[in-house]
Amino acid sequence: MNGLIPTPDPLGAPSPTIIFQLLGWLTLVLHFAFMNFILGGTLIVTIQEWLFGHRPVIARANSLMLKTMPVALSMAITMGVAPLLFVQVLHGQFFYSANIMMGWYWMAILGLVTVAFYLIYVLISLRPLDGRATLLSRLIVLVNAAIFITVSLIFTNNATLVEHPELWAKIHAGELSPLVMDTKFWMRWSHTVFGALAVAGLWCSGIGLFQKRYHAANREAGEWMYRNGLYWAKSGVFLAMIVGFIYLFTLGGDTLKNFMGNGFMFVGWAVSVCTAFVGLALMVMATIKKDQPKYYWAAVAVVFITLFGMVMGRDLLRYIALEPYYTLSDLTVRPHVSSLALFLGTFVIGLLILAYMIRLLWTVPGDPPTDGAPQETPAAAGESIAAPVEEAAAAVPDEPADEASKVSDQSDDSVQKEPDEGEEPKPDAPQA
Amino acid sequence: MPHTIQYPIWDVPIIGGGMVIAIIAIVHVTFAHFTVGAGLFTAWAEWKANRKGDTLMLKFLKDFSRYIILLPFIFGALTGVGIWFSIALVSPDATSALIHQYVWGWATEWVFFIVEIISGYIYYYTWGKLTPGRHNVIGWIYAFAAYMSLVIINGILTFMLSPGGWVVNQEFWTGFFNPTYWPSLLLRTISAMSLAGIFIAVAANTLYDYTREERHHIITEGGKFLIPLILMIPASIWFLANIPEASARMVKGGAIAMTLFFMFGLAASTLVGLYAYFGLILKRRYINLETALLLGAIAFIATGAMEFVREGVRKPYVIYDYMYSNGILVKDADRLNQEGVLTFAPWTVARLGANSPDQLTHEQLGQAVYAAQCSRCHTIDGVNGIKPLIWGWPEDSIKHNLDTLHTEQPYMPPFIGTSAEKQALADYLKGLQDQYESAKANSTRESTRS
């Protein structure tokens, strides 16, 4: 068997492996934050459209969820690139081999996600802001849910194959299907799907909060989303915990012993199990004290920590499984400082640019805060997250071109008076 | 132990793995270049329109920025990931080398990519909500980030063709700022701008709430981005002067397919540039939708042709002078010639159900050698199919061909392996040829009978 495992790349790694691991965990968590919203959120919308779509408030909530998805999916893809990179540095030989075993199944991810992406736009343009979705659009939601579930199965399968080189020879000789799909596989997969529901539930609540606060017309839907999102989040965390524990104990005594015997990563994981309980408690609190979003924000923070710990624990389990064949110390390190500096420097500049842009966004006026009286202007209908479809663009009443022309002779924009600068509500809730 | 041919093999019948990569890559490169050019155009045109009070252009840019988001973001991002996925399946060893040498380069590009995506969305959603000057700043951020991702990726792509001193010192910057870095950056910038220019003409024609006059104005502005195409010829000469000697020979007639593709790509680009200058700028002609689409198709084909040449003239290497296209490291060739290629290609043996090469039959041996050395570029009977290629060859030409693989066809690496392996491969190929011929004979018989 050992002869079949490719050796680590002779070019080695340009920095100590721990740097790649740390960045890998961090970026993977960011990827999960968005990806979970896409997977879990699509499932939530599907269930809501089919079962409760006749209730106006839910119909609007579904529209609002859908409108955030194009940006969220872009972010999920973008954030996925970095961990993809670091995985290849750290254990590319296992990753590539697993990819090759899967072949077209692996390639299928791209086609599936592309189709799903454009279907989201179709959905947004088909779906009126209010009212029951048509059968066609309900069917499309269902198709998208099926697509994202399939993609998640493919990813879980690949991750499973990475850890089981002993299966490769049979698969490559055509004696075994590359789709593993044993009990452990299903547990691992359902653990992640429940987790995704939890994260998506939190997003749903967050979008609800945002709408409630900044878009008076969506207040009712926003409130419903806030409560309902918490409900999904609680159920998701609860189910994920149950499945997670069963999964852990099916791994077998030796793995478990190695797992627990491993210092800092295990501690990190264990802490995150505790934070999962804390998160659950905070969500319950947020549900009880409906008008105190601080519990909600605390739950978000704690779930973030939990995700981080889970990612770390999962990474540790992988290297335990690979121990007979490979440890990270087998990878030669040829330190190259200036290229690391290039990255870190760019990273800092990138963060500064992002901070600058977000600061500019603060100057964007939202809806004037009204007390209750719903304002039925199209511009109020969640257009800060409106999707780039004809209707949405056409619905915006003010032509920017006109406004721009009024001030166009003022090339020095520092002279330009900002409308209500500083007093405006800040869009600090999720933009995506 | 040599680090070569260690990976399992992804079998793609008929079209071959290389073609899968090529299809995804050409679409990706076109979209990615367009994004870069479109970013530059949008920022520049908005700046100019703000100064001149050109409300029409601002209206168009607002509409146009929707195209930037819908098309290239998703298509560009997904095909980009698609290239990663497909090269990892076809050439895992080369992918691994690119990652391990340039991981911080890729990571840097990723940062620019994030800035590009986020600024793109902000740009689109804040039309009319920020002051014109500030909105334009976002546009410039977008343009800058998009262009910087080209600046980075260009270093890694050109590295594969002309690593220069890297082969000796294996140092990041030596490979990055390699002999073709600057000419290639110029070529790609030209191509990015021109793709944007053409697509602006397409976009102006597909937005229905503009009068013909208004469209004309926009098309003329976009047409200015086509003018740099006139530099295509000198830039290409500069590029050619810096590629490895053997690659230059291929372009200059050594491999007729490369020469033709190169000439076509160059001619098409230059003609579009001349058309833009004389037709759009001097004579202020109008382009309708059909013509714009036709220009777009020409540009797509030209981009594809140039990328095809870039990939083609790099053969027989995937990283010049370091790794052959089949994954064998140049420095390992001598050792493999002595100890046999299959000793170090465990998967080709394993997938025939054996544990070591000496458990294989003579025919299987040939099959395994083929899988290890030839299968990445050849299919059995599809694209670059080995059966049709050797159709009608007498037995000793096959053998002779294996001796001179690299001298007869500039695309191919030399045969690497022991003489027993070479014989087994020759016999295997002869066997394939017999199958092919008897199949042909059968089908002719069938058709004469009916």
PDB file of N, CA, C and O in Angstrom, chain B residues 418-446:
ATOM      1  N   THR B 418      13.399   1.354 -19.938  1.00  0.00           N
ATOM      2  CA  THR B 418      14.374   0.351 -20.377  1.00  0.00           C
ATOM      3  C   THR B 418      14.007  -0.137 -21.775  1.00  0.00           C
ATOM      4  O   THR B 418      12.908   0.116 -22.270  1.00  0.00           O
ATOM      5  N   SER B 419      14.926  -0.859 -22.389  1.00  0.00           N
ATOM      6  CA  SER B 419      14.634  -1.326 -23.747  1.00  0.00           C
ATOM      7  C   SER B 419      13.538  -2.392 -23.722  1.00  0.00           C
ATOM      8  O   SER B 419      12.751  -2.503 -24.659  1.00  0.00           O
ATOM      9  N   ALA B 420      13.445  -3.135 -22.611  1.00  0.00           N
ATOM     10  CA  ALA B 420      12.346  -4.119 -22.509  1.00  0.00           C
ATOM     11  C   ALA B 420      11.010  -3.388 -22.497  1.00  0.00           C
ATOM     12  O   ALA B 420      10.040  -3.808 -23.133  1.00  0.00           O
ATOM     13  N   GLU B 421      10.955  -2.276 -21.769  1.00  0.00           N
ATOM     14  CA  GLU B 421       9.711  -1.503 -21.712  1.00  0.00           C
ATOM     15  C   GLU B 421       9.377  -0.934 -23.077  1.00  0.00           C
ATOM     16  O   GLU B 421       8.218  -0.897 -23.495  1.00  0.00           O
ATOM     17  N   LYS B 422      10.410  -0.496 -23.779  1.00  0.00           N
ATOM     18  CA  LYS B 422      10.179   0.076 -25.103  1.00  0.00           C
ATOM     19  C   LYS B 422       9.610  -0.986 -26.037  1.00  0.00           C
ATOM     20  O   LYS B 422       8.660  -0.734 -26.795  1.00  0.00           O
ATOM     21  N   GLN B 423      10.187  -2.185 -25.962  1.00  0.00           N
ATOM     22  CA  GLN B 423       9.701  -3.276 -26.816  1.00  0.00           C
ATOM     23  C   GLN B 423       8.238  -3.598 -26.487  1.00  0.00           C
ATOM     24  O   GLN B 423       7.411  -3.779 -27.368  1.00  0.00           O
ATOM     25  N   ALA B 424       7.953  -3.656 -25.183  1.00  0.00           N
ATOM     26  CA  ALA B 424       6.580  -3.975 -24.777  1.00  0.00           C
ATOM     27  C   ALA B 424       5.611  -2.915 -25.293  1.00  0.00           C
ATOM     28  O   ALA B 424       4.521  -3.234 -25.781  1.00  0.00           O
ATOM     29  N   LEU B 425       6.035  -1.661 -25.237  1.00  0.00           N
ATOM     30  CA  LEU B 425       5.174  -0.580 -25.730  1.00  0.00           C
ATOM     31  C   LEU B 425       4.964  -0.712 -27.233  1.00  0.00           C
ATOM     32  O   LEU B 425       3.842  -0.594 -27.732  1.00  0.00           O
ATOM     33  N   ALA B 426       6.050  -1.004 -27.943  1.00  0.00           N
ATOM     34  CA  ALA B 426       5.941  -1.160 -29.400  1.00  0.00           C
ATOM     35  C   ALA B 426       4.953  -2.277 -29.730  1.00  0.00           C
ATOM     36  O   ALA B 426       4.099  -2.131 -30.613  1.00  0.00           O
ATOM     37  N   ASP B 427       5.054  -3.375 -29.011  1.00  0.00           N
ATOM     38  CA  ASP B 427       4.149  -4.494 -29.287  1.00  0.00           C
ATOM     39  C   ASP B 427       2.707  -4.138 -28.937  1.00  0.00           C
ATOM     40  O   ASP B 427       1.764  -4.528 -29.627  1.00  0.00           O
ATOM     41  N   TYR B 428       2.568  -3.394 -27.854  1.00  0.00           N
ATOM     42  CA  TYR B 428       1.212  -2.958 -27.466  1.00  0.00           C
ATOM     43  C   TYR B 428       0.609  -2.071 -28.551  1.00  0.00           C
ATOM     44  O   TYR B 428      -0.546  -2.236 -28.949  1.00  0.00           O
ATOM     45  N   LEU B 429       1.425  -1.141 -29.043  1.00  0.00           N
ATOM     46  CA  LEU B 429       0.928  -0.240 -30.096  1.00  0.00           C
ATOM     47  C   LEU B 429       0.574  -1.036 -31.348  1.00  0.00           C
ATOM     48  O   LEU B 429      -0.442  -0.778 -31.997  1.00  0.00           O
ATOM     49  N   LYS B 430       1.423  -2.023 -31.660  1.00  0.00           N
ATOM     50  CA  LYS B 430       1.137  -2.870 -32.823  1.00  0.00           C
ATOM     51  C   LYS B 430      -0.210  -3.572 -32.627  1.00  0.00           C
ATOM     52  O   LYS B 430      -1.013  -3.673 -33.561  1.00  0.00           O
ATOM     53  N   GLY B 431      -0.431  -4.017 -31.400  1.00  0.00           N
ATOM     54  CA  GLY B 431      -1.708  -4.681 -31.100  1.00  0.00           C
ATOM     55  C   GLY B 431      -2.893  -3.744 -31.328  1.00  0.00           C
ATOM     56  O   GLY B 431      -3.902  -4.126 -31.920  1.00  0.00           O
ATOM     57  N   LEU B 432      -2.729  -2.490 -30.872  1.00  0.00           N
ATOM     58  CA  LEU B 432      -3.804  -1.508 -31.073  1.00  0.00           C
ATOM     59  C   LEU B 432      -4.063  -1.299 -32.553  1.00  0.00           C
ATOM     60  O   LEU B 432      -5.193  -1.201 -33.013  1.00  0.00           O
ATOM     61  N   GLN B 433      -2.961  -1.256 -33.287  1.00  0.00           N
ATOM     62  CA  GLN B 433      -3.064  -1.019 -34.725  1.00  0.00           C
ATOM     63  C   GLN B 433      -3.825  -2.176 -35.387  1.00  0.00           C
ATOM     64  O   GLN B 433      -4.695  -1.949 -36.226  1.00  0.00           O
ATOM     65  N   ASP B 434      -3.515  -3.391 -34.974  1.00  0.00           N
ATOM     66  CA  ASP B 434      -4.212  -4.556 -35.547  1.00  0.00           C
ATOM     67  C   ASP B 434      -5.713  -4.457 -35.285  1.00  0.00           C
ATOM     68  O   ASP B 434      -6.528  -4.680 -36.177  1.00  0.00           O
ATOM     69  N   GLN B 435      -6.045  -4.084 -34.020  1.00  0.00           N
ATOM     70  CA  GLN B 435      -7.467  -3.920 -33.686  1.00  0.00           C
ATOM     71  C   GLN B 435      -8.110  -2.915 -34.618  1.00  0.00           C
ATOM     72  O   GLN B 435      -9.178  -3.118 -35.158  1.00  0.00           O
ATOM     73  N   TYR B 436      -7.409  -1.801 -34.786  1.00  0.00           N
ATOM     74  CA  TYR B 436      -7.948  -0.694 -35.569  1.00  0.00           C
ATOM     75  C   TYR B 436      -8.163  -1.149 -37.005  1.00  0.00           C
ATOM     76  O   TYR B 436      -9.188  -0.901 -37.612  1.00  0.00           O
ATOM     77  N   GLU B 437      -7.129  -1.874 -37.518  1.00  0.00           N
ATOM     78  CA  GLU B 437      -7.249  -2.283 -38.904  1.00  0.00           C
ATOM     79  C   GLU B 437      -8.340  -3.318 -39.107  1.00  0.00           C
ATOM     80  O   GLU B 437      -9.087  -3.257 -40.085  1.00  0.00           O
ATOM     81  N   SER B 438      -8.450  -4.246 -38.157  1.00  0.00           N
ATOM     82  CA  SER B 438      -9.504  -5.251 -38.359  1.00  0.00           C
ATOM     83  C   SER B 438     -10.889  -4.611 -38.189  1.00  0.00           C
ATOM     84  O   SER B 438     -11.833  -4.970 -38.884  1.00  0.00           O
ATOM     85  N   ALA B 439     -10.960  -3.615 -37.305  1.00  0.00           N
ATOM     86  CA  ALA B 439     -12.244  -2.902 -37.162  1.00  0.00           C
ATOM     87  C   ALA B 439     -12.603  -2.188 -38.459  1.00  0.00           C
ATOM     88  O   ALA B 439     -13.729  -2.235 -38.928  1.00  0.00           O
ATOM     89  N   LYS B 440     -11.590  -1.562 -39.044  1.00  0.00           N
ATOM     90  CA  LYS B 440     -11.810  -0.861 -40.306  1.00  0.00           C
ATOM     91  C   LYS B 440     -12.263  -1.847 -41.375  1.00  0.00           C
ATOM     92  O   LYS B 440     -13.210  -1.603 -42.113  1.00  0.00           O
ATOM     93  N   ALA B 441     -11.524  -2.967 -41.444  1.00  0.00           N
ATOM     94  CA  ALA B 441     -11.835  -3.972 -42.456  1.00  0.00           C
ATOM     95  C   ALA B 441     -13.274  -4.432 -42.272  1.00  0.00           C
ATOM     96  O   ALA B 441     -14.042  -4.536 -43.233  1.00  0.00           O
ATOM     97  N   ASN B 442     -13.651  -4.677 -40.996  1.00  0.00           N
ATOM     98  CA  ASN B 442     -15.024  -5.108 -40.717  1.00  0.00           C
ATOM     99  C   ASN B 442     -16.038  -4.103 -41.220  1.00  0.00           C
ATOM    100  O   ASN B 442     -17.014  -4.465 -41.857  1.00  0.00           O
ATOM    101  N   SER B 443     -15.765  -2.838 -40.904  1.00  0.00           N
ATOM    102  CA  SER B 443     -16.785  -1.840 -41.256  1.00  0.00           C
ATOM    103  C   SER B 443     -16.868  -1.686 -42.775  1.00  0.00           C
ATOM    104  O   SER B 443     -17.946  -1.482 -43.311  1.00  0.00           O
ATOM    105  N   THR B 444     -15.727  -1.803 -43.463  1.00  0.00           N
ATOM    106  CA  THR B 444     -15.824  -1.728 -44.936  1.00  0.00           C
ATOM    107  C   THR B 444     -16.616  -2.917 -45.457  1.00  0.00           C
ATOM    108  O   THR B 444     -17.441  -2.790 -46.365  1.00  0.00           O
ATOM    109  N   ARG B 445     -16.347  -4.085 -44.836  1.00  0.00           N
ATOM    110  CA  ARG B 445     -17.069  -5.272 -45.290  1.00  0.00           C
ATOM    111  C   ARG B 445     -18.577  -5.080 -45.082  1.00  0.00           C
ATOM    112  O   ARG B 445     -19.373  -5.318 -45.976  1.00  0.00           O
ATOM    113  N   GLU B 446     -18.906  -4.572 -43.876  1.00  0.00           N
ATOM    114  CA  GLU B 446     -20.321  -4.312 -43.585  1.00  0.00           C
ATOM    115  C   GLU B 446     -20.921  -3.394 -44.644  1.00  0.00           C
ATOM    116  O   GLU B 446     -21.994  -3.653 -45.170  1.00  0.00           O
TER     117      GLU B 446
END
